[in-house]
Coordinates of N, CA and C in Angstrom, one line a residue:
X1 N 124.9 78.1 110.4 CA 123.7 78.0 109.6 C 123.2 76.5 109.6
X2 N 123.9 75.5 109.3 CA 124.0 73.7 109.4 C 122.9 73.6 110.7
X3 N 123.6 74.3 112.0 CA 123.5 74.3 113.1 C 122.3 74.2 113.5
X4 N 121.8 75.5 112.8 CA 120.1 76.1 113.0 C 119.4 75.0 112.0
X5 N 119.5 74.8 111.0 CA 118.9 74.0 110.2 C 118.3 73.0 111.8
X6 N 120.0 72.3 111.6 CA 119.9 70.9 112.5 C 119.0 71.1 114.2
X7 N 118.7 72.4 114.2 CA 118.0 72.6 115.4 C 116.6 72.7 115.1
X8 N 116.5 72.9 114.1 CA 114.8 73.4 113.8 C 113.9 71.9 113.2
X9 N 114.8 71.2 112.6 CA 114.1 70.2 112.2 C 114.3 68.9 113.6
X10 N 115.1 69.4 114.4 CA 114.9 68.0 115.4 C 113.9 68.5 116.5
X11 N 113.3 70.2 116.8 CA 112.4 70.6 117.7 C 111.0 71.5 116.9
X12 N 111.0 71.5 115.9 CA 110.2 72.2 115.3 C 108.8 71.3 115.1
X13 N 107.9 71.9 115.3 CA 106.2 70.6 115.0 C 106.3 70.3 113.8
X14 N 105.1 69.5 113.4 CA 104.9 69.2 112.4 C 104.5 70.2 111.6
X15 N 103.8 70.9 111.7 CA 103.2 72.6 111.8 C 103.9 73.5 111.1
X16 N 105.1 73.7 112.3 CA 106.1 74.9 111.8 C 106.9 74.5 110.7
X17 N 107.5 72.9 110.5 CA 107.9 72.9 109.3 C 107.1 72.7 107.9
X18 N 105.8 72.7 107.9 CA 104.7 72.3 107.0 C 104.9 74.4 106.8
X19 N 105.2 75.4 107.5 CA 104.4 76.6 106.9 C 105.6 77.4 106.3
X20 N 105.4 78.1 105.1 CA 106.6 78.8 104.7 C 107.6 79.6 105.7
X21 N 107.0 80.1 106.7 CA 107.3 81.1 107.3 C 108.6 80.5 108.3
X22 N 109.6 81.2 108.5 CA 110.9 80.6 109.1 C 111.5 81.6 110.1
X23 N 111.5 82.0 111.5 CA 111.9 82.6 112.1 C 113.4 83.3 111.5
X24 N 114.1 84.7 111.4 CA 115.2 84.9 111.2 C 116.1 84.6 112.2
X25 N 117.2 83.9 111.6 CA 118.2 83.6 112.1 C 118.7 84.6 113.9
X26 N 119.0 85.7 113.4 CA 119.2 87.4 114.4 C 117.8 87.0 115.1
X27 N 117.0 86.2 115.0 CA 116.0 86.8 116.1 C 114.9 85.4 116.2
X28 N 115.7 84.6 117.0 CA 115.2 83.0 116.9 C 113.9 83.0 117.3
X29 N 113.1 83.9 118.4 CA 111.9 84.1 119.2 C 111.0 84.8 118.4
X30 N 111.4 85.1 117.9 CA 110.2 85.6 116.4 C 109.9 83.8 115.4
X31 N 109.4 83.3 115.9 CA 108.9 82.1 115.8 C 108.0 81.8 115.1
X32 N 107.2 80.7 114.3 CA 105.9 81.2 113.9 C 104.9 80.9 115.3
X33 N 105.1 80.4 116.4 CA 103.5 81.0 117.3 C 103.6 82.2 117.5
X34 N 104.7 83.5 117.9 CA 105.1 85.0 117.8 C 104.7 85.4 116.7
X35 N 104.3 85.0 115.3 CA 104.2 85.6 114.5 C 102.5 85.5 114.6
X36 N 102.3 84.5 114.7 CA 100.3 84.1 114.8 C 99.4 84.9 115.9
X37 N 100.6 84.6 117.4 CA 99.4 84.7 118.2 C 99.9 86.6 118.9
X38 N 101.4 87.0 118.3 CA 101.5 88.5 118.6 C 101.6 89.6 117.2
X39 N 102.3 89.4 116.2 CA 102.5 90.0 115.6 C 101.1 90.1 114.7
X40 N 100.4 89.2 114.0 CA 98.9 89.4 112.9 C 98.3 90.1 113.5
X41 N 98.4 89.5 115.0 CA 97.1 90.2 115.8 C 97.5 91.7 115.8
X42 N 98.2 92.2 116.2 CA 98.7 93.9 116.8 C 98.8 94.1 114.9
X43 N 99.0 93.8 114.1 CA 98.7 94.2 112.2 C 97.5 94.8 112.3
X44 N 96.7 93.5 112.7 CA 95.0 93.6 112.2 C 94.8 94.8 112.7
X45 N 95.1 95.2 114.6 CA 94.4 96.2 115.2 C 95.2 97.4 114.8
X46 N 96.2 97.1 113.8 CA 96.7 98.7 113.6 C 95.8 99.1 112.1
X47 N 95.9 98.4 111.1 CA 94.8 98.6 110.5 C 93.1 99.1 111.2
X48 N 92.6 98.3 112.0 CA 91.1 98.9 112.7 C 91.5 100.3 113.0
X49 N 92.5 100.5 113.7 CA 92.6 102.0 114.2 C 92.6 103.0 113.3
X50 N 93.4 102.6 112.2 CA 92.9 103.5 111.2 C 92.0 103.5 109.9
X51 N 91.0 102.9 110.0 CA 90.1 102.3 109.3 C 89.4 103.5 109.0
X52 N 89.2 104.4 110.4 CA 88.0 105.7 110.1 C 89.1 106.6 108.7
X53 N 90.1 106.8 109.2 CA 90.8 107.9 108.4 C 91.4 107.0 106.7
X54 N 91.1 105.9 106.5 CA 91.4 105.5 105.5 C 90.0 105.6 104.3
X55 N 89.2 104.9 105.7 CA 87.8 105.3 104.5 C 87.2 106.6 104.1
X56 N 87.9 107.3 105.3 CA 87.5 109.3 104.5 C 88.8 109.3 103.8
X57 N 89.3 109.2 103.2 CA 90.0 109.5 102.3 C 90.1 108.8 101.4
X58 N 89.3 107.2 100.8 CA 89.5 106.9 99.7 C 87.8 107.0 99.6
X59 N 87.0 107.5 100.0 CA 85.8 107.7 99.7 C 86.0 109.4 98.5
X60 N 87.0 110.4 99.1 CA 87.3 111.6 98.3 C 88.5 111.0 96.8
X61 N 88.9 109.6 96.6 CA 89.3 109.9 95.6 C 88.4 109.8 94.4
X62 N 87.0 109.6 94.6 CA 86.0 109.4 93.7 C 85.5 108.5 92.8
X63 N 86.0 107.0 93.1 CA 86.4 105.9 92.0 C 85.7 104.8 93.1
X64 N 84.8 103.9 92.2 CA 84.6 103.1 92.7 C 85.6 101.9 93.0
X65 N 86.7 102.1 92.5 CA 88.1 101.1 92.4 C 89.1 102.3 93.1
X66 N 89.3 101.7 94.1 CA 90.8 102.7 94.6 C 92.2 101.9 94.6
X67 N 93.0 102.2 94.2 CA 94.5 101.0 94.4 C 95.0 102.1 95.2
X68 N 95.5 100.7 96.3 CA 95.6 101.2 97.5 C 97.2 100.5 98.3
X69 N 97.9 100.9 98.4 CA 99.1 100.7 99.2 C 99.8 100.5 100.5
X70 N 99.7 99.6 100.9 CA 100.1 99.1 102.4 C 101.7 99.3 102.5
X71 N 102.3 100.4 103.2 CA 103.9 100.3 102.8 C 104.7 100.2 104.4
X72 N 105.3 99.5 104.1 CA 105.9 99.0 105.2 C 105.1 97.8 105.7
X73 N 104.2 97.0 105.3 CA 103.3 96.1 105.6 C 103.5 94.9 106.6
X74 N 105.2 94.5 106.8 CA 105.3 93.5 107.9 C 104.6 91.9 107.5
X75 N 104.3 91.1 108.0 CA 103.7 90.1 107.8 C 102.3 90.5 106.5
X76 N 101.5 91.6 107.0 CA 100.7 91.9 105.7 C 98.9 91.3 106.0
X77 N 99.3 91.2 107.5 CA 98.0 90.8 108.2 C 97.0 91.9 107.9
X78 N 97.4 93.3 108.1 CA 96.4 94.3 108.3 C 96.0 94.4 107.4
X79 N 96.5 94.2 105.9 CA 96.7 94.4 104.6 C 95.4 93.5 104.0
X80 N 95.5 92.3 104.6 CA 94.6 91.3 104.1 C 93.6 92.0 104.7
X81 N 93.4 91.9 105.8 CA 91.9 92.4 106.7 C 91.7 93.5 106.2
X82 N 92.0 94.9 105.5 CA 91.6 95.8 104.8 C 91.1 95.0 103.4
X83 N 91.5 94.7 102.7 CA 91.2 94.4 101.3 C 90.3 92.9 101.1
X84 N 90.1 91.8 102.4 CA 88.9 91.7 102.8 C 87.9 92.4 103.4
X85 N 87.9 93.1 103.9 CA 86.7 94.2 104.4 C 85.9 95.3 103.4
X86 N 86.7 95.7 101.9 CA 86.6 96.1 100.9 C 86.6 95.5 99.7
X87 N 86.4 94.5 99.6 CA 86.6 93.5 98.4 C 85.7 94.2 97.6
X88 N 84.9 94.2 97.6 CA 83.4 95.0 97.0 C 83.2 96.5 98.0
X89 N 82.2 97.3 96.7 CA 82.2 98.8 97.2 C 80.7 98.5 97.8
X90 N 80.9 98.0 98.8 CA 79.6 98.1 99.9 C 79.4 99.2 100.5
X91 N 80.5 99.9 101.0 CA 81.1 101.4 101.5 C 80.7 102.7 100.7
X92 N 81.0 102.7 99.4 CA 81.1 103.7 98.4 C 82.5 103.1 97.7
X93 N 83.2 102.0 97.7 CA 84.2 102.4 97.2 C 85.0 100.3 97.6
X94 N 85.7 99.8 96.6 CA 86.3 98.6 96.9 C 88.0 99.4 96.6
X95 N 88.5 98.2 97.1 CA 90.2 98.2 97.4 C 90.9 97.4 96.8
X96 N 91.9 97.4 95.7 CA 92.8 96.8 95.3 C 94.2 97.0 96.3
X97 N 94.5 96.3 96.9 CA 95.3 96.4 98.0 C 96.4 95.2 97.8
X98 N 97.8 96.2 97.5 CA 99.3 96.3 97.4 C 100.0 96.1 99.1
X99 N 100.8 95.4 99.3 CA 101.6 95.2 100.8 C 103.1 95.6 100.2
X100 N 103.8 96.2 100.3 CA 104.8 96.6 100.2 C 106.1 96.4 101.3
X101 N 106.8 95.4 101.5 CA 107.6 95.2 102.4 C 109.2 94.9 102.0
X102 N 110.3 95.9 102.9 CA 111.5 95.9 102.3 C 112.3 94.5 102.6
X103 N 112.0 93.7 103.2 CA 112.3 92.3 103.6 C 111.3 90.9 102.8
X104 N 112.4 89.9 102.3 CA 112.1 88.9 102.2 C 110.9 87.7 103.5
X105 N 111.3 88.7 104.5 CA 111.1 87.5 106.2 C 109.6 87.1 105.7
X106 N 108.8 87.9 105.6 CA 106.9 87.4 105.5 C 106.6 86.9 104.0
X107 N 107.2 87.3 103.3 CA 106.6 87.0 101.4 C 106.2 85.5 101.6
X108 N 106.8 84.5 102.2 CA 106.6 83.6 101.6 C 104.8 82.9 102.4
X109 N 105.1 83.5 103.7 CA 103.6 83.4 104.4 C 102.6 84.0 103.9
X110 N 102.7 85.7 103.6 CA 101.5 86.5 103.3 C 101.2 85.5 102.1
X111 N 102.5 85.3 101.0 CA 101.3 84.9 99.5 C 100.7 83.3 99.7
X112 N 101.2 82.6 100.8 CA 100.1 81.5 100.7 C 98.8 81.9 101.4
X113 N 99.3 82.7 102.6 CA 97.1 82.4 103.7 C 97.1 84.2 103.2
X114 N 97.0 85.0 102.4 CA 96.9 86.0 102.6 C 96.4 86.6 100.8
X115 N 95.6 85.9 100.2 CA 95.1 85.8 99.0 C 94.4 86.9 98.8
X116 N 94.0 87.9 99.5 CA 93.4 89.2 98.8 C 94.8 90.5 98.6
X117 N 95.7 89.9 98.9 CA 96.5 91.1 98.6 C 97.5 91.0 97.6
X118 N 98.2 91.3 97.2 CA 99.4 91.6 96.0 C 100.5 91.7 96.9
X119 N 101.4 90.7 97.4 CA 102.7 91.4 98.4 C 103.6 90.9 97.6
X120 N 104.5 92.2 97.5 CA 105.5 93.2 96.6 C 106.7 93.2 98.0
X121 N 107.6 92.5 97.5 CA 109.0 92.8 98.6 C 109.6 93.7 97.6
X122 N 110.2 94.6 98.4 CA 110.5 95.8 97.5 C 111.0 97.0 98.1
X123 N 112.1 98.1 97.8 CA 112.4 99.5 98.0 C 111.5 100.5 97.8
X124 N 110.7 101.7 98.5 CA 110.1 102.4 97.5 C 110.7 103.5 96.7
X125 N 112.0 103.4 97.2 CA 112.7 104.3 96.4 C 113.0 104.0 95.3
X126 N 113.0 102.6 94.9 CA 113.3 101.9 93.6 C 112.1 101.6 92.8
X127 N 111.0 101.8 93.5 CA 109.7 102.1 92.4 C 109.4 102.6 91.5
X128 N 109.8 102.1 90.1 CA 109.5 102.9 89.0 C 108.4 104.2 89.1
X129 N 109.0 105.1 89.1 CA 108.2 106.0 89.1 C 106.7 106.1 88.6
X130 N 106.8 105.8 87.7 CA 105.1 105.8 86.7 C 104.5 105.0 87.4
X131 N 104.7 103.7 88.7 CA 103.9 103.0 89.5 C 103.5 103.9 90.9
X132 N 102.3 104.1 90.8 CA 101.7 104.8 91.9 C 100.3 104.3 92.1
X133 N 100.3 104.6 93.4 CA 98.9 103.9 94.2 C 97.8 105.4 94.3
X134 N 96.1 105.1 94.6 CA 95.4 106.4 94.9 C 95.7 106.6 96.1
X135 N 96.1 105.7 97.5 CA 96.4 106.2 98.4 C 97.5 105.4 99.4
X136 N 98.4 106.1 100.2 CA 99.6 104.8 100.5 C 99.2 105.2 101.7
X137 N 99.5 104.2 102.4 CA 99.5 104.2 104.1 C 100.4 103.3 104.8
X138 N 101.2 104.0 105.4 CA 102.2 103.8 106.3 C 102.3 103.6 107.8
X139 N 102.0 102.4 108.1 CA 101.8 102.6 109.6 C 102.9 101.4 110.7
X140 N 103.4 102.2 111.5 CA 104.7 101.7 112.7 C 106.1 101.7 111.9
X141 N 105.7 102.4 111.3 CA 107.4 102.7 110.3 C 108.3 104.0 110.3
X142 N 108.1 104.8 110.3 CA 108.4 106.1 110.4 C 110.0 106.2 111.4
X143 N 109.0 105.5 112.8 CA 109.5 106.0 114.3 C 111.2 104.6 114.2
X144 N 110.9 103.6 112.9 CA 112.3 103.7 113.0 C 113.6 104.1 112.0
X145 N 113.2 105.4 111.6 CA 114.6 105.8 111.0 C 115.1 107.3 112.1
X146 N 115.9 107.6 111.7 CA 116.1 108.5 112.5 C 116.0 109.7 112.0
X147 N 116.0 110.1 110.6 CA 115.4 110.7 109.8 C 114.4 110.5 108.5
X148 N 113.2 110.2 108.6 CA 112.4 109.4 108.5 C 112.0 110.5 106.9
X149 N 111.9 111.9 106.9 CA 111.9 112.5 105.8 C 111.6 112.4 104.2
X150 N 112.9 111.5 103.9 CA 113.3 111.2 102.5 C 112.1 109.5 102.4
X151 N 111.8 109.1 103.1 CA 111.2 108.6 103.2 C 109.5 108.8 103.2
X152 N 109.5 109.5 103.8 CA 108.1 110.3 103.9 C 107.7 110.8 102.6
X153 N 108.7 111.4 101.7 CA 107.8 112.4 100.9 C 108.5 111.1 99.6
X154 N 108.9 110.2 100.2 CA 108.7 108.7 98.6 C 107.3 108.3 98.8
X155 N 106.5 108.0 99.6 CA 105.8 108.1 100.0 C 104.6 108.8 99.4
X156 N 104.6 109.8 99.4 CA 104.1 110.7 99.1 C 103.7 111.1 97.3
X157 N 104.8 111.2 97.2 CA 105.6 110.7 95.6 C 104.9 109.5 94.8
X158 N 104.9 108.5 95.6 CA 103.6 107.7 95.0 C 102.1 107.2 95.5
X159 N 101.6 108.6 95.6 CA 100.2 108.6 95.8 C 99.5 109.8 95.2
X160 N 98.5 109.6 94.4 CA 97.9 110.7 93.7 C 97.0 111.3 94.5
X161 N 96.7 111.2 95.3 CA 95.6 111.5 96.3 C 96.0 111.7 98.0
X162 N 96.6 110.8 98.6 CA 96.6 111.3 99.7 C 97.9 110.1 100.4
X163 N 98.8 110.2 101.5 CA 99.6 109.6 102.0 C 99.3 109.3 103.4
X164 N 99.1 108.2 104.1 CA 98.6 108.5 105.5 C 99.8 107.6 106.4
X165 N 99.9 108.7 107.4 CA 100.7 108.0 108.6 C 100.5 107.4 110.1
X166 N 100.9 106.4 110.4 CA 100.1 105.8 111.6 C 101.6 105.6 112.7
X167 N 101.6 106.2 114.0 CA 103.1 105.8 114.2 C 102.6 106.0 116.0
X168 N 104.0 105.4 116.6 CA 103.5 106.0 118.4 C 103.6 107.6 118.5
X169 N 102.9 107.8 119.7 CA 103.1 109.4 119.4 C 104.0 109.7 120.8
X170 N 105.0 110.5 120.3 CA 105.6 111.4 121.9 C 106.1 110.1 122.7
X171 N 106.6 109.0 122.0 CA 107.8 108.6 123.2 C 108.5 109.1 124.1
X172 N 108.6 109.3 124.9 CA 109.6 109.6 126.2 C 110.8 108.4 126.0
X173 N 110.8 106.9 126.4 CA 111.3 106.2 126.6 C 111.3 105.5 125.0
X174 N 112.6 106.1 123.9 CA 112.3 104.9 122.6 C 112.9 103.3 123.0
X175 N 111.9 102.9 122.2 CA 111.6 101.3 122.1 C 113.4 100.6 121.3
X176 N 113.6 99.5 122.0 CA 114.4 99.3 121.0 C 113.9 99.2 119.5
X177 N 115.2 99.6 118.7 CA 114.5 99.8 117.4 C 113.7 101.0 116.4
X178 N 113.6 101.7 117.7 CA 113.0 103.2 117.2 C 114.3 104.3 117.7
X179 N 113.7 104.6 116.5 CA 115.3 106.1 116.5 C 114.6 107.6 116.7
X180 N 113.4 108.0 116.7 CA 112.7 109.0 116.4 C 111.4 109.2 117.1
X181 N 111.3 110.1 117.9 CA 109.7 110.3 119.1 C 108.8 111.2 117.6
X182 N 107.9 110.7 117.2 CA 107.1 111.8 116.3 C 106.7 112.7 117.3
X183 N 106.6 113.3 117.0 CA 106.0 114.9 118.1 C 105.2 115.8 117.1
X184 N 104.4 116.6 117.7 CA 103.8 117.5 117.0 C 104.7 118.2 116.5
X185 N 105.7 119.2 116.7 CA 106.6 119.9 115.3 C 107.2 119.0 114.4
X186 N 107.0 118.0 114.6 CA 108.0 117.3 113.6 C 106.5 117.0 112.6
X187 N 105.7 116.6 113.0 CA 104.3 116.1 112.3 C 103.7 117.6 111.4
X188 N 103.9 118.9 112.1 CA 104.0 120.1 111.3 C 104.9 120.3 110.9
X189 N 106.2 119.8 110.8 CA 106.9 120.3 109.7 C 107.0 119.7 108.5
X190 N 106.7 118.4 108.6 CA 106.2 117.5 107.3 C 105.3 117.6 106.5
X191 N 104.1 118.7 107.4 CA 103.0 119.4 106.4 C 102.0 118.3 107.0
X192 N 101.3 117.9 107.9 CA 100.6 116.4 108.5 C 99.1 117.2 108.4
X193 N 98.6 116.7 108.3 CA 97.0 117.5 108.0 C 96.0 116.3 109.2
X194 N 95.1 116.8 109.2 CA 93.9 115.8 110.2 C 95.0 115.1 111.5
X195 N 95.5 115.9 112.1 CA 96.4 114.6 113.2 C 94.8 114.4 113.9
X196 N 95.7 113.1 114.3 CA 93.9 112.2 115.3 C 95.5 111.4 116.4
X197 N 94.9 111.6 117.6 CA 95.8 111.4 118.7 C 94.7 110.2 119.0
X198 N 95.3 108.9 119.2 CA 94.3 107.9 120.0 C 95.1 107.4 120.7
X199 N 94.4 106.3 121.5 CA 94.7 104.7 122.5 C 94.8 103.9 121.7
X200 N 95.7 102.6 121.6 CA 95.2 101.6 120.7 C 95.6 100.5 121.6
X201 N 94.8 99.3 121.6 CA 94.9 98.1 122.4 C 96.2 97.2 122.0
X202 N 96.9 97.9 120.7 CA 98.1 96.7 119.9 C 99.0 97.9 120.4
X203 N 99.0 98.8 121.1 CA 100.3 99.6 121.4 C 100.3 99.4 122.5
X204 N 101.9 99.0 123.2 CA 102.1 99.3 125.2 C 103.3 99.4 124.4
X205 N 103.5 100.1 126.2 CA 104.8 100.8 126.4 C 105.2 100.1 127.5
X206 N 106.4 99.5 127.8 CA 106.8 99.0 128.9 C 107.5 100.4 130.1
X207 N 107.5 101.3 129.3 CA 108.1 102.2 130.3 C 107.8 103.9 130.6
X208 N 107.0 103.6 129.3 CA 106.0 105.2 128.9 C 104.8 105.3 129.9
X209 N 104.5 106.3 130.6 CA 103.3 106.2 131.8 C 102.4 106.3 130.6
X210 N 102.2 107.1 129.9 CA 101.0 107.9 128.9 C 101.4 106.9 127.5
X211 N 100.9 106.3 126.7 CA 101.0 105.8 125.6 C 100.1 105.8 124.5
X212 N 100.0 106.2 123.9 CA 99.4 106.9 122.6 C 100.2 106.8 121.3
X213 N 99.3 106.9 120.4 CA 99.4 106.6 119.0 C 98.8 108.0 118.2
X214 N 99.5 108.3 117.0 CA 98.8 109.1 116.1 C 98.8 109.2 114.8
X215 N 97.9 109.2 114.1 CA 97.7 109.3 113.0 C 97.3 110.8 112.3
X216 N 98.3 110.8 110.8 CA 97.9 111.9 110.2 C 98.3 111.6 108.6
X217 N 97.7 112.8 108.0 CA 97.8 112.7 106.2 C 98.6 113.8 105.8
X218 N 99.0 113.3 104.5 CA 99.8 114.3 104.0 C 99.0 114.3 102.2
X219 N 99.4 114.7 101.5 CA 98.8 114.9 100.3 C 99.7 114.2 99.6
X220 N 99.3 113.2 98.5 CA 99.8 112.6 97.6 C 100.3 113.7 96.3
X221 N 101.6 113.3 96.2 CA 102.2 114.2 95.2 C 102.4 113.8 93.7
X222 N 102.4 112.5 93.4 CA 102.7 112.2 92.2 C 101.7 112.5 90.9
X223 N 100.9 113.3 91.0 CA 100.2 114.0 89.9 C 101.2 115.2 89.9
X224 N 101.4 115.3 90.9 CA 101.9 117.0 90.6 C 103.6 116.8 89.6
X225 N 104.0 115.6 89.7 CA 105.2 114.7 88.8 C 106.7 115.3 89.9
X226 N 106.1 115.1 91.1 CA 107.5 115.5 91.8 C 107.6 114.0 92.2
X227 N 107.9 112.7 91.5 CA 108.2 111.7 91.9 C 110.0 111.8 91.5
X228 N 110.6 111.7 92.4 CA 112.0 111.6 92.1 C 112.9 110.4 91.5
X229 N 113.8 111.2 90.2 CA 114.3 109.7 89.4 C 115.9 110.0 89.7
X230 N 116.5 109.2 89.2 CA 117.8 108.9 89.7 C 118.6 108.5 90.8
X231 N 119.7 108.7 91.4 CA 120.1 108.1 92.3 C 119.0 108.7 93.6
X232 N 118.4 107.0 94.3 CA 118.0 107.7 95.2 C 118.7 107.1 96.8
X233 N 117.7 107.1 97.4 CA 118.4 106.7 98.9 C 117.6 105.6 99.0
X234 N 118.2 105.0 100.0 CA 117.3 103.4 100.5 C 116.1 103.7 101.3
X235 N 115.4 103.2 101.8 CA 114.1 102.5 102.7 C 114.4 102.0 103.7
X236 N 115.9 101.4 104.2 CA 116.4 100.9 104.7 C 116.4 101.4 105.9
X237 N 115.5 100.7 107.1 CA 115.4 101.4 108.6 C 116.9 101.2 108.9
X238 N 117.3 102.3 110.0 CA 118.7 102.7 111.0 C 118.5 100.8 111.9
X239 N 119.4 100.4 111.9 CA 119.8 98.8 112.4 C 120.7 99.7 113.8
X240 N 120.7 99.0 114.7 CA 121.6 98.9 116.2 C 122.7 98.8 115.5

């Protein structure tokens, strides 16, 4: 640990030590230029991709105020670019916008340059129950647990309106890191409503001919009070 210290402050710019943000230890090349000039960017455009299916569904929760949930949020880029793009109900509708991430690694960057959002490090399994959003959206998360399930329907559990999923679709070749090809039975057996199969310019495959992305909804359950209390399970993606 001394080691890295002593390595970062004799090669690091003026820059990288001036910004909260500190590459993890396990993963030195996750840097902050990797985080600026690859990771925000491929955030932002996963947000745009699903921008159409977000705005039909908080336009049906019927409130000019919708609180809205970024889970699994990552750095919290896409997060901000949503909840700037809705600050005001220009649309039908503005965004109080929550970033939910089970890692410490981004909090300290999203809450300085990332001022329209609320970022929450946090379990959602450990979310007080009676805390629920109108609509949660989940996107690049799923594909790494290997049973992604118990997760899905926490998820679910805290949204009164609708739960949306954004993930690759139909891996052939998983990515390191991903435990799970979403496929169409798996997306019907979860109960997936509106699947929308796209392209996205923030997804490649280094080894997949065909590479696609899909998105779909599920129905927010926590009006119906199937939010689950007592011991639960973690959030905690499947590690190598």
């Amino acid at each position: 640990f001394i080691k890295h210290i002593e390595e970062f402050q004799r090669s690091a710019s003026a820059r990288e030590k001036d910004s909260p943000y500190r590459a993890p230890m396990d993963a030195p090349h996750h840097d902050l230029k990797w985080l600026e000039a690859e990771l925000i960017p491929q955030s932002m455009q996963f947000m745009i991709d699903c921008l159409p299916e977000i705005r039909r569904r908080c336009r049906q929760v019927g409130r000019e105020r919708v609180d809205f949930l970024d889970l699994g949020a990552a750095c919290g880029a896409g997060s901000q670019l949503l909840a700037a793009m809705h600050r005001w109900a220009w649309s039908g509708f503005a965004l109080q916008v929550s970033a939910l991430d089970l890692k410490h690694t981004y909090a300290a960057y999203a809450r300085r340059y990332f001022s329209d959002i609320n970022y929450i490090v946090g379990d959602i399994f450990q979310i007080p129950a009676e805390r629920t959003w109108d609509v949660v959206l989940c996107s690049h998360t799923i594909e790494h647990f290997r049973d992604p399930t118990p997760f899905i329907r926490a998820a679910q559990a805290r949204a009164t309106h609708w739960a949306i999923f954004y993930a690759p679709y139909s891996e052939r070749q998983l990515l390191a890191g991903h435990f799970l090809s979403i496929t169409d039975e798996l997306i019907e057996n979860w109960g997936g409503l509106d699947i929308s199969i796209m392209d996205s310019p923030a997804w490649v495959h280094p080894h997949d001919e065909q590479v696609r992305t899909v998105i779909f909804t599920l129905p927010g359950t926590a009006l119906a009070g199937i939010a689950q209390t007592g011991d639960a399970p973690s959030s905690e993606p499947v590690e190598n």
